[in-house]
XYZ file of N, CA and C in Angstrom:
378
model
N -10.987 5.144 -13.607
C -11.198 4.685 -12.236
C -10.372 5.556 -11.292
N -11.011 6.023 -10.246
C -10.291 6.775 -9.199
C -10.376 5.986 -7.899
N -9.253 5.929 -7.194
C -9.196 5.218 -5.919
C -8.855 6.203 -4.814
N -9.607 6.126 -3.739
C -9.396 7.017 -2.596
C -9.091 6.170 -1.377
N -7.842 6.243 -0.909
C -7.433 5.498 0.277
C -7.577 6.384 1.511
N -8.001 5.782 2.595
C -8.166 6.536 3.840
C -8.003 5.591 5.028
N -7.916 6.177 6.219
C -7.872 5.384 7.432
C -6.524 5.329 8.112
N -5.512 5.906 7.502
C -4.199 5.895 8.127
C -4.148 6.782 9.352
N -3.054 6.665 10.097
C -2.904 7.479 11.290
C -1.748 6.989 12.131
N -1.692 7.521 13.341
C -0.641 7.161 14.303
C -1.216 6.191 15.321
N -0.530 5.084 15.538
C -0.995 4.065 16.472
C 0.212 3.480 17.193
N -0.013 3.023 18.408
C 1.063 2.387 19.155
C 1.248 0.954 18.703
N 2.430 0.441 18.908
C 2.701 -0.959 18.580
C 1.702 -1.852 19.309
N 1.196 -2.849 18.587
C 0.185 -3.731 19.125
C -1.233 -3.291 18.830
N -1.382 -2.074 18.340
C -2.698 -1.536 18.055
C -3.238 -1.964 16.701
N -4.387 -1.386 16.357
C -5.078 -1.757 15.115
C -5.507 -0.517 14.345
N -5.637 -0.694 13.057
C -6.180 0.327 12.167
C -6.926 -0.383 11.048
N -7.910 0.313 10.474
C -8.576 -0.210 9.291
C -8.469 0.805 8.166
N -7.873 0.378 7.086
C -7.766 1.214 5.889
C -8.926 0.909 4.950
N -9.345 1.951 4.230
C -10.397 1.792 3.235
C -9.901 2.295 1.887
N -10.377 1.662 0.842
C -10.057 2.085 -0.515
C -11.361 2.107 -1.303
N -11.848 3.312 -1.569
C -13.116 3.473 -2.277
C -12.851 3.790 -3.737
N -13.504 3.053 -4.622
C -13.329 3.247 -6.057
C -14.513 3.993 -6.643
N -14.238 4.805 -7.639
C -15.296 5.506 -8.360
C -14.932 5.543 -9.837
N -15.923 5.832 -10.653
C -15.688 5.831 -12.093
C -16.089 4.493 -12.696
N -15.404 4.091 -13.760
C -15.743 2.848 -14.457
C -15.090 1.663 -13.765
N -15.760 1.154 -12.747
C -15.171 0.098 -11.928
C -15.682 -1.279 -12.271
N -16.543 -1.405 -13.252
C -17.228 -2.658 -13.509
C -16.355 -3.830 -13.853
N -15.220 -3.588 -14.510
C -14.431 -4.713 -15.012
C -13.239 -5.039 -14.121
N -13.259 -4.650 -12.872
C -12.089 -4.855 -12.021
C -11.854 -6.335 -11.772
N -10.596 -6.731 -11.729
C -10.192 -8.108 -11.512
C -9.713 -8.325 -10.084
N -8.890 -7.418 -9.599
C -8.358 -7.552 -8.240
C -8.016 -6.174 -7.693
N -8.108 -6.035 -6.389
C -7.690 -4.799 -5.722
C -6.751 -5.164 -4.594
N -5.650 -4.479 -4.551
C -4.634 -4.816 -3.570
C -4.128 -3.619 -2.799
N -3.357 -3.927 -1.784
C -2.676 -2.914 -0.984
C -1.165 -3.125 -1.101
N -0.475 -2.025 -1.230
C 0.971 -2.015 -1.250
C 1.429 -0.973 -0.232
N 2.681 -1.015 0.138
C 3.181 -0.007 1.062
C 4.609 0.369 0.705
N 4.959 1.581 1.103
C 6.306 2.068 0.852
C 6.816 2.796 2.078
N 7.836 2.222 2.671
C 8.482 2.836 3.830
C 9.540 3.815 3.346
N 9.925 4.775 4.170
C 10.948 5.756 3.771
C 12.231 5.074 3.324
N 12.700 5.450 2.156
C 13.944 4.915 1.646
C 13.868 3.514 1.084
N 12.659 2.961 1.008
C 12.499 1.600 0.513
C 11.594 1.578 -0.708
N 11.630 0.467 -1.417
C 10.773 0.318 -2.575
C 9.350 -0.054 -2.138
N 8.418 0.243 -3.000
C 7.033 -0.126 -2.728
C 6.915 -1.646 -2.768
N 6.175 -2.211 -1.806
C 6.069 -3.657 -1.717
C 4.625 -4.103 -1.571
N 4.391 -5.312 -2.007
C 3.068 -5.928 -1.920
C 2.701 -6.221 -0.469
N 1.433 -5.991 -0.132
C 0.916 -6.308 1.203
C -0.170 -7.383 1.113
N -1.197 -7.103 0.324
C -2.321 -8.029 0.258
C -3.177 -7.704 -0.962
N -3.958 -8.690 -1.402
C -4.830 -8.481 -2.556
C -6.046 -9.378 -2.450
N -7.151 -8.910 -2.987
C -8.366 -9.726 -3.091
C -8.786 -9.766 -4.551
N -9.083 -10.954 -5.019
C -9.622 -11.114 -6.375
C -11.131 -11.047 -6.295
N -11.729 -10.182 -7.114
C -13.154 -9.948 -6.994
C -13.977 -11.167 -7.395
N -13.501 -11.927 -8.350
C -14.199 -13.140 -8.746
C -13.707 -14.293 -7.891
N -14.540 -14.746 -6.994
C -14.159 -15.849 -6.124
C -13.750 -15.410 -4.737
N -13.299 -14.162 -4.610
C -12.951 -13.640 -3.298
C -11.651 -14.149 -2.719
N -10.793 -14.745 -3.543
C -9.518 -15.248 -3.031
C -8.665 -14.095 -2.506
N -7.959 -14.363 -1.425
C -7.096 -13.347 -0.830
C -5.675 -13.879 -0.704
N -4.727 -12.957 -0.776
C -3.320 -13.309 -0.690
C -2.607 -12.264 0.160
N -1.587 -12.712 0.870
C -0.884 -11.822 1.792
C 0.625 -11.993 1.670
N 1.326 -10.912 1.956
C 2.766 -11.010 2.126
C 3.034 -11.771 3.421
N 4.133 -12.502 3.457
C 4.464 -13.280 4.657
C 4.581 -12.379 5.888
N 5.032 -11.172 5.689
C 5.274 -10.272 6.816
C 3.993 -9.812 7.519
N 2.845 -9.950 6.857
C 1.582 -9.493 7.460
C 0.584 -10.623 7.664
N 0.923 -11.803 7.195
C -0.005 -12.940 7.299
C -0.331 -13.211 8.764
N -1.624 -13.362 9.033
C -2.057 -13.611 10.399
C -2.343 -12.352 11.188
N -1.910 -11.208 10.669
C -2.146 -9.939 11.365
C -3.073 -9.010 10.581
N -3.018 -9.099 9.269
C -3.841 -8.239 8.403
C -4.919 -9.082 7.722
N -6.067 -8.458 7.495
C -7.156 -9.119 6.787
C -7.715 -8.167 5.736
N -7.767 -8.645 4.500
C -8.325 -7.840 3.412
C -9.730 -8.335 3.108
N -10.601 -7.404 2.766
C -11.963 -7.779 2.389
C -12.496 -6.766 1.385
N -13.438 -7.215 0.581
C -14.004 -6.343 -0.433
C -15.516 -6.302 -0.339
N -16.076 -5.130 -0.549
C -17.525 -4.942 -0.581
C -17.884 -4.500 -1.991
N -18.398 -5.424 -2.783
C -18.686 -5.139 -4.185
C -19.752 -4.064 -4.344
N -20.735 -4.084 -3.468
C -21.827 -3.109 -3.558
C -21.334 -1.682 -3.340
N -20.319 -1.542 -2.505
C -19.777 -0.207 -2.207
C -18.515 0.090 -3.015
N -18.037 -0.889 -3.788
C -16.791 -0.712 -4.540
C -15.665 -0.274 -3.607
N -15.587 -0.932 -2.487
C -14.621 -0.562 -1.460
C -13.884 -1.795 -0.972
N -12.596 -1.635 -0.750
C -11.770 -2.692 -0.180
C -11.224 -2.193 1.152
N -11.217 -3.087 2.121
C -10.730 -2.751 3.457
C -9.488 -3.565 3.779
N -8.623 -2.985 4.578
C -7.480 -3.705 5.117
C -7.493 -3.517 6.629
N -7.898 -4.565 7.327
C -7.886 -4.536 8.781
C -6.510 -4.949 9.253
N -5.851 -4.058 9.970
C -4.482 -4.304 10.426
C -4.477 -4.413 11.945
N -3.974 -5.517 12.444
C -3.909 -5.744 13.881
C -2.480 -6.088 14.274
N -2.226 -6.045 15.576
C -0.890 -6.358 16.097
C 0.180 -5.600 15.321
N -0.055 -4.324 15.137
C 0.855 -3.522 14.325
C 2.221 -3.398 14.970
N 3.232 -3.350 14.111
C 4.623 -3.257 14.540
C 5.234 -1.983 13.965
N 6.282 -1.467 14.580
C 6.934 -0.272 14.025
C 7.358 -0.467 12.567
N 7.719 -1.677 12.200
C 8.141 -1.936 10.824
C 6.982 -1.910 9.828
N 5.765 -1.788 10.310
C 4.617 -1.608 9.418
C 4.446 -0.142 9.004
N 5.235 0.731 9.584
C 5.160 2.152 9.251
C 5.486 2.373 7.784
N 4.570 3.013 7.075
C 4.733 3.228 5.632
C 3.548 4.016 5.109
N 3.680 4.467 3.876
C 2.520 4.966 3.143
C 1.883 3.769 2.456
N 0.603 3.596 2.687
C -0.124 2.467 2.120
C -0.932 2.940 0.914
N -0.765 2.207 -0.177
C -1.443 2.524 -1.420
C -2.380 1.381 -1.809
N -3.554 1.731 -2.311
C -4.399 0.699 -2.899
C -4.311 0.807 -4.417
N -4.549 -0.293 -5.061
C -4.431 -0.341 -6.514
C -5.388 -1.388 -7.067
N -5.867 -1.143 -8.263
C -6.812 -2.060 -8.907
C -6.262 -2.541 -10.241
N -6.420 -3.829 -10.452
C -6.066 -4.431 -11.736
C -7.342 -4.736 -12.491
N -7.463 -4.204 -13.682
C -8.636 -4.499 -14.501
C -8.405 -5.696 -15.416
N -7.152 -6.041 -15.610
C -6.812 -7.159 -16.489
C -6.571 -8.401 -15.653
N -7.079 -9.519 -16.155
C -6.813 -10.790 -15.507
C -5.316 -11.061 -15.589
N -4.742 -11.549 -14.505
C -3.309 -11.806 -14.486
C -3.055 -13.165 -13.877
N -1.929 -13.749 -14.225
C -1.588 -15.041 -13.646
C -1.289 -14.855 -12.173
N -1.510 -15.903 -11.408
C -1.384 -15.815 -9.965
C 0.023 -15.411 -9.540
N 1.011 -15.856 -10.276
C 2.397 -15.547 -9.919
C 2.701 -14.061 -10.061
N 1.879 -13.328 -10.798
C 2.128 -11.905 -11.028
C 1.233 -11.006 -10.193
N 0.373 -11.580 -9.394
C -0.610 -10.760 -8.689
C 0.035 -9.900 -7.619
N 1.257 -10.245 -7.222
C 1.970 -9.441 -6.235
C 2.827 -8.353 -6.885
N 2.839 -8.327 -8.198
C 3.701 -7.402 -8.927
C 3.004 -6.067 -9.160
N 3.712 -4.978 -8.914
C 3.152 -3.638 -9.124
C 2.694 -3.445 -10.562
N 3.393 -4.046 -11.487
C 3.101 -3.832 -12.903
C 1.777 -4.458 -13.335
N 1.173 -5.273 -12.490
C -0.107 -5.899 -12.830
C -1.284 -4.963 -12.581
N -1.043 -3.824 -11.959
C -2.116 -2.942 -11.522
C -2.209 -1.701 -12.410
N -3.455 -1.332 -12.702
C -3.707 -0.265 -13.669
C -3.982 1.087 -13.017
N -4.588 1.078 -11.850
C -4.975 2.331 -11.191
C -4.486 2.321 -9.756
N -4.034 3.484 -9.309
C -3.469 3.614 -7.968
C -4.141 4.765 -7.232
N -4.315 4.569 -5.930
C -4.789 5.641 -5.074
C -3.630 6.518 -4.631
N -3.935 7.534 -3.856
C -2.931 8.526 -3.495
C -2.107 8.139 -2.281
N -2.490 7.133 -1.546
C -1.734 6.703 -0.386
C -2.240 7.298 0.917
N -2.098 6.522 1.972
C -2.451 6.988 3.307
C -1.345 6.544 4.263
N -0.908 7.454 5.124
C 0.254 7.203 5.980
C -0.145 6.465 7.255
N 0.564 5.397 7.520
C 0.411 4.643 8.764
C 1.719 4.740 9.532
N 1.631 5.223 10.761
C 2.815 5.341 11.604
C 2.578 4.545 12.874
N 3.470 3.603 13.133
C 3.360 2.764 14.325
C 4.518 3.115 15.259
N 4.182 3.593 16.435
C 5.207 3.986 17.398
C 5.527 2.829 18.338
N 6.768 2.784 18.777
C 7.193 1.679 19.660
C 6.982 2.032 21.123
């Protein structure tokens, strides 16, 4: 499975961006696709995830109410609509797919994901 993340860029605080994560290859058995981010000097952290079966979505508290994740099964693509962006949202955003079913408590864990995209940079200016 290959993941291609795109849509990053420079935006002013309060603005919006939409990230896309397109999957190719053997994508049939995917369980969940999520977004993570890594700011300079910080560890990679969970942002949001969608479970393909049932469409359940989960968010980090820091983005809840501002970001919306959605998946298009026909296109094998996951989107992250980001609104009301803040300077602290500045980071490289990575998408990742888990092919193995995982318990809900682990869905925010990096180790639950099998494939990672290359990342797309989001910069929010104040």
